[in-house]
Coordinates of C-alpha atoms in Angstrom, one line a residue:
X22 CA 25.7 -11.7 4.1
X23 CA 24.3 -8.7 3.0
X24 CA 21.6 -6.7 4.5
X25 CA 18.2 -4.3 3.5
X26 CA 14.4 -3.4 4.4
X27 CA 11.3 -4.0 2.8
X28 CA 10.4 -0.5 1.6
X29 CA 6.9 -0.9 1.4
X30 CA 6.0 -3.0 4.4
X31 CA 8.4 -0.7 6.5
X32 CA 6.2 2.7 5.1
X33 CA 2.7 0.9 4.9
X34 CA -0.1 3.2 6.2
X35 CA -3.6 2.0 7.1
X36 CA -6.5 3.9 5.5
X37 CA -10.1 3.8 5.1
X38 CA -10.3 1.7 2.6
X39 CA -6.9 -0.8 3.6
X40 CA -3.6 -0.6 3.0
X41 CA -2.0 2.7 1.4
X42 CA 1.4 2.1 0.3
X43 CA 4.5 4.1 0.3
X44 CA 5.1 6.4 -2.9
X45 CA 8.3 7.2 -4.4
X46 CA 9.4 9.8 -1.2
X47 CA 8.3 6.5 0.8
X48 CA 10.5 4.8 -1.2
X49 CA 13.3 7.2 -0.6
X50 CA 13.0 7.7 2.8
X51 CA 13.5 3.7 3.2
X52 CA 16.5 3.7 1.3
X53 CA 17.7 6.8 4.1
X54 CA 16.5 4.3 6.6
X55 CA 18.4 1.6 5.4
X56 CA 21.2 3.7 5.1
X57 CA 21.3 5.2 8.8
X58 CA 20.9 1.6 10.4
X59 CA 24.4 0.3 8.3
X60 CA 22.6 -1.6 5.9
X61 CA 23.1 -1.9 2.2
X62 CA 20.1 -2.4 -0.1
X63 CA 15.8 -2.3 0.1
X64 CA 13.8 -4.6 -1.8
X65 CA 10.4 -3.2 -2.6
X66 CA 7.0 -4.2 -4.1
X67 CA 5.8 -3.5 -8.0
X68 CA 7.2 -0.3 -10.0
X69 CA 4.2 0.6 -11.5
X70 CA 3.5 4.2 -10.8
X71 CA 6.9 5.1 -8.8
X72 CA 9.7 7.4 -10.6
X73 CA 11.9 5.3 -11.5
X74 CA 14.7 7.8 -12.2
X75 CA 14.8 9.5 -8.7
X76 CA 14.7 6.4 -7.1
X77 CA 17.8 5.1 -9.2
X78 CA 19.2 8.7 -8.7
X79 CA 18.3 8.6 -4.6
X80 CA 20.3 4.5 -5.1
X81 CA 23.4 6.4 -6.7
X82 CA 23.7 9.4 -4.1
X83 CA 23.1 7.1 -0.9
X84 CA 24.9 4.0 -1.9
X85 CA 21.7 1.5 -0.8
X86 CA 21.1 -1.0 -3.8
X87 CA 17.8 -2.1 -5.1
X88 CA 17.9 -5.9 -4.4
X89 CA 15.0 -7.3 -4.8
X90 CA 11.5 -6.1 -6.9
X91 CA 8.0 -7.6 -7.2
X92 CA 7.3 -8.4 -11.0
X93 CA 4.0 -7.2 -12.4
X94 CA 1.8 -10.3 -13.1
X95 CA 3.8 -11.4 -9.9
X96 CA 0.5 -13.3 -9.0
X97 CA -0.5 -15.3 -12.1
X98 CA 1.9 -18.0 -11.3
X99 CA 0.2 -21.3 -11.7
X100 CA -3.0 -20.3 -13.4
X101 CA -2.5 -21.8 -16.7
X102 CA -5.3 -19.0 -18.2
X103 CA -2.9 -16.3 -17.2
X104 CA 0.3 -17.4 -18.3
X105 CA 1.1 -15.6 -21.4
X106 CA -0.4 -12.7 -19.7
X107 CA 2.4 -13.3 -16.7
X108 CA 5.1 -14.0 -19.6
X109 CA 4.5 -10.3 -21.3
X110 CA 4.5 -8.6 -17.2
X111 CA 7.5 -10.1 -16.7
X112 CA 9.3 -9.1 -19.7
X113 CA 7.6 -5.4 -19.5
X114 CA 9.3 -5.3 -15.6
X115 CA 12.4 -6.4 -16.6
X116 CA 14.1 -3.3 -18.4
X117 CA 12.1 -1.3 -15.6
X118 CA 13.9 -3.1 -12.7
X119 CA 16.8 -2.5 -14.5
X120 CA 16.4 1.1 -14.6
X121 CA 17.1 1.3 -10.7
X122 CA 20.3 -1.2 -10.6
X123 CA 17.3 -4.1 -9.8
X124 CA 18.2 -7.6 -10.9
X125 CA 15.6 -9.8 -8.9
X126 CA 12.1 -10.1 -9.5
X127 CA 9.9 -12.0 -6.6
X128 CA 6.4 -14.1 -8.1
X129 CA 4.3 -14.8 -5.7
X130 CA 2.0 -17.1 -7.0
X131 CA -1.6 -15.9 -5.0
X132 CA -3.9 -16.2 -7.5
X133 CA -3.0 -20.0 -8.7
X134 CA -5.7 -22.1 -10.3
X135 CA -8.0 -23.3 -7.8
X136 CA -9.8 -25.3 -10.0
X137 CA -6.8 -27.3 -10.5
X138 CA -4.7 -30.7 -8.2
X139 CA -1.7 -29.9 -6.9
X140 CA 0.2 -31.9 -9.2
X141 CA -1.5 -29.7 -11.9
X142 CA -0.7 -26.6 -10.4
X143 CA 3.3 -27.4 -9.7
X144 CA 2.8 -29.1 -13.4
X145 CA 1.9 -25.1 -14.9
X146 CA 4.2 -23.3 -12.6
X147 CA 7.0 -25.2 -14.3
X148 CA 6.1 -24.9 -17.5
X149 CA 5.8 -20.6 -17.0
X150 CA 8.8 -20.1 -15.0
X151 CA 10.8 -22.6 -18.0
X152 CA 9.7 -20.2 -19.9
X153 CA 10.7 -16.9 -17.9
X154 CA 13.9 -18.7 -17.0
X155 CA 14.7 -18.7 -20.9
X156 CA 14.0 -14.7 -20.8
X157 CA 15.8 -14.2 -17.3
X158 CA 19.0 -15.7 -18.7
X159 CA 19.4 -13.6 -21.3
X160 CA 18.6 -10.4 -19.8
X161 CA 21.2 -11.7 -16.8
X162 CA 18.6 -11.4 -14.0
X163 CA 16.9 -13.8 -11.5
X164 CA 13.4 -15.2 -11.0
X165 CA 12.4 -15.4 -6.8
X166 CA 9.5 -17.6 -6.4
X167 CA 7.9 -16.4 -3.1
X168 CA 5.9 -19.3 -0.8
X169 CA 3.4 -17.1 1.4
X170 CA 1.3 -17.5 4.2
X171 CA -2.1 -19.0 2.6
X172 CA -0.7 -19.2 -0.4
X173 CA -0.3 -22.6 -2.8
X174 CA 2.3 -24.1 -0.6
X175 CA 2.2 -26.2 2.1
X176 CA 5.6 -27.3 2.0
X177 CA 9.4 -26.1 1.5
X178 CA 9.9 -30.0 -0.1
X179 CA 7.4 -28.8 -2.5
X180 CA 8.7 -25.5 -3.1
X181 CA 12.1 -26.6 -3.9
X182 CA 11.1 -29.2 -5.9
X183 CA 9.4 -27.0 -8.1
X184 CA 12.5 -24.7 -8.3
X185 CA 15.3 -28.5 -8.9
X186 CA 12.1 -29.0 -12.0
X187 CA 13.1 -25.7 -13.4
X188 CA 16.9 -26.0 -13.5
X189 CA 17.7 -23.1 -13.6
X190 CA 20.5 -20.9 -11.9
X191 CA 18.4 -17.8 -13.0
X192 CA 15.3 -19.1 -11.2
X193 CA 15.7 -19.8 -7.2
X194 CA 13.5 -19.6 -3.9
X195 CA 13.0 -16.7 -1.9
X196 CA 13.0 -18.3 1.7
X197 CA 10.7 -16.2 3.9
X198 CA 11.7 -17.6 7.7
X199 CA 7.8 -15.7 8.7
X200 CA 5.9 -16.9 6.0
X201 CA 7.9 -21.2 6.3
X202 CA 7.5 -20.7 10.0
X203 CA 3.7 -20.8 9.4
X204 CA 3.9 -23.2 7.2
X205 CA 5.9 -25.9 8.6
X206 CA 8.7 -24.5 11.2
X207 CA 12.3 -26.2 11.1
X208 CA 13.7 -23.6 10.1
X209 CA 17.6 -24.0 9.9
X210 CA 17.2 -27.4 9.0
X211 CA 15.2 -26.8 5.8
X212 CA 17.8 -23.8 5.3
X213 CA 20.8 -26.2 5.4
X214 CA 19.5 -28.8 3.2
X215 CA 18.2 -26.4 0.3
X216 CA 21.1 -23.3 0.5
X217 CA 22.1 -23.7 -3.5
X218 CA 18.6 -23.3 -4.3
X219 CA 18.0 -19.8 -2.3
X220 CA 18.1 -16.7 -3.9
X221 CA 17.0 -14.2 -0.9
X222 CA 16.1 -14.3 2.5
X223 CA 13.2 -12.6 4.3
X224 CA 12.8 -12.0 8.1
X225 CA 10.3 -10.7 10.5
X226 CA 9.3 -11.8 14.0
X227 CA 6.6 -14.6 13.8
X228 CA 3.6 -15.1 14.6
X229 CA 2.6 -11.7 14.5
X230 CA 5.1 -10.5 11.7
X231 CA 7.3 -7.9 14.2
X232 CA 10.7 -6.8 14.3
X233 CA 13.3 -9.8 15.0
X234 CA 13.2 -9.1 18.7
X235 CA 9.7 -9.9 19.2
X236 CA 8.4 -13.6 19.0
X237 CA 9.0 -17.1 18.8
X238 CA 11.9 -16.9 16.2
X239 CA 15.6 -17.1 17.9
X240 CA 17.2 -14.5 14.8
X241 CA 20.0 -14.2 16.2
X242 CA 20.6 -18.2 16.3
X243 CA 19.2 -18.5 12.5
X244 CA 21.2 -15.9 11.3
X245 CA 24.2 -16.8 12.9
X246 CA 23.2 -20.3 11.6
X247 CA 22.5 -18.9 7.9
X248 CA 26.1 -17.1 8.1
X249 CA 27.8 -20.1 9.4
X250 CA 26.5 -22.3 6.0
X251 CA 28.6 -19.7 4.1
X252 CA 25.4 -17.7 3.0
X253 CA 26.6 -14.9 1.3
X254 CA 23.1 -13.7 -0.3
X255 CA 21.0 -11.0 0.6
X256 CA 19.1 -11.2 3.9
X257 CA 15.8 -8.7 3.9
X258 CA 14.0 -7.5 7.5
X259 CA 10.4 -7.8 6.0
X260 CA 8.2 -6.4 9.4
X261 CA 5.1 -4.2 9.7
X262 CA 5.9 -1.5 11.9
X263 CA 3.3 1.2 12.1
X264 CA 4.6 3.4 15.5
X265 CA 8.6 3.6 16.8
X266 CA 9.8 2.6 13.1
X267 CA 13.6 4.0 13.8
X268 CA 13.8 2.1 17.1
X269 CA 12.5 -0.9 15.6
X270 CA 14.7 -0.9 13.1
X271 CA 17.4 0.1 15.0
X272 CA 16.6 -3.0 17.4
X273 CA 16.2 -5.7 14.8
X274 CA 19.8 -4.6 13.4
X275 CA 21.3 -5.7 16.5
X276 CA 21.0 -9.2 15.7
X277 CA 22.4 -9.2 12.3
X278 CA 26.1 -10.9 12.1
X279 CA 28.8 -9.0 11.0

């Protein structure tokens, strides 16, 4: 397994007006982060607005890999008015993730059609990501569909179901334990049945979306769990941490297999 943080929920600041996110130093600094605490990569939200080169140049220099990047359009998944909009994000954000060594790009899906059934929805979220799988398999890079808290689904049966539609090796889940444990729990079990179909991995103490000490969530048994299933994918601490971010860290680490 191979580990990294979340640059931008790891450098969020609170302002005034909500949340200010980290700029490319922020986005640096993570990567120095990452790199002090052993671990190998960050994944990090959209790339709009971020210099691209010195963060592939900071990559290079400190050996951390960019695994994992949040596609612009990242939300339009499953609104069938936005899906040629989503189709020209996505291949705008390709040759950008590429620039920093990136070749995973997360859709989240948060601003589905409301308007529409379930069925419907699922029915237009396979149709796009068909589409964007054709796109992903030439350019050699992979589509992460994200579940989140509130979001369209209420189920990892229905998640992965919409990902075995697709058929796609370029096109898999990303399994974040926080975000499932909201929405349904059994955890490892859901892991163990769905492993071919995971692309990445997200972690963060649950319910209140801490470090992997804090909480109801035994890491140190689902990791262990994760490794023993022959996981060899990325595996990304995802917490908000706004004081004692190097001891946090430094703690959640701790309970990462070897």
């Amino acid at each position: 397994m191979k580990y990294s943080l979340c640059a931008d929920i790891m450098f969020v600041a609170v302002g005034e007006k909500g949340p200010i996110w980290p700029d490319t130093d922020g986005i640096i600094e993570a990567m120095k982060l990452a790199k002090k605490n052993g671990l190998t990569g960050i994944e990090m939200f959209g790339l709009e607005g971020r210099d691209l080169e010195r963060i592939a140049a900071a990559s290079r220099e400190l050996g951390i890999e960019i695994r994992a990047c949040v596609s612009a359009g990242a939300a339009l998944l499953g609104n069938p008015d936005k899906t040629e909009e989503l189709v020209s994000l996505f291949e705008q954000s390709v040759p950008k993730a590429k620039q920093i060594g990136c070749s995973n790009l997360i859709l989240n899906a948060e601003e589905y059609a409301r308007n529409l059934s379930s069925d419907e929805v699922i029915k237009v979220m396979e149709d796009a990501l068909k589409r964007l799988a054709v796109i992903a398999e030439k350019e050699d890079v992979t589509i992460l569909v994200e579940p989140v808290t509130g979001g369209f689904f209420t189920s990892s049966k229905q998640a992965f179901g919409l990902i075995e539609k697709v058929g796609s090796n370029n096109v898999k889940l990303l399994y974040d334990i926080f975000h499932f444990q909201n929405i349904e729990g059994q955890i490892t079990e859901t892991i163990k049945e769905n492993l071919n179909l995971i692309g990445d991995i997200h972690g963060a103490g649950a319910p209140m979306r801490a470090e992997l000490t804090v909480g109801e969530l035994d890491y140190t048994f689902i990791l262990n769990t994760v490794k023993e299933l022959g996981y060899e994918g990325n595996f990304c601490l995802e917490f908000f941490t706004f004081e004692n971010r190097d001891m946090k860290v430094e703690a959640s680490c701790k309970v990462l297999p070897a």
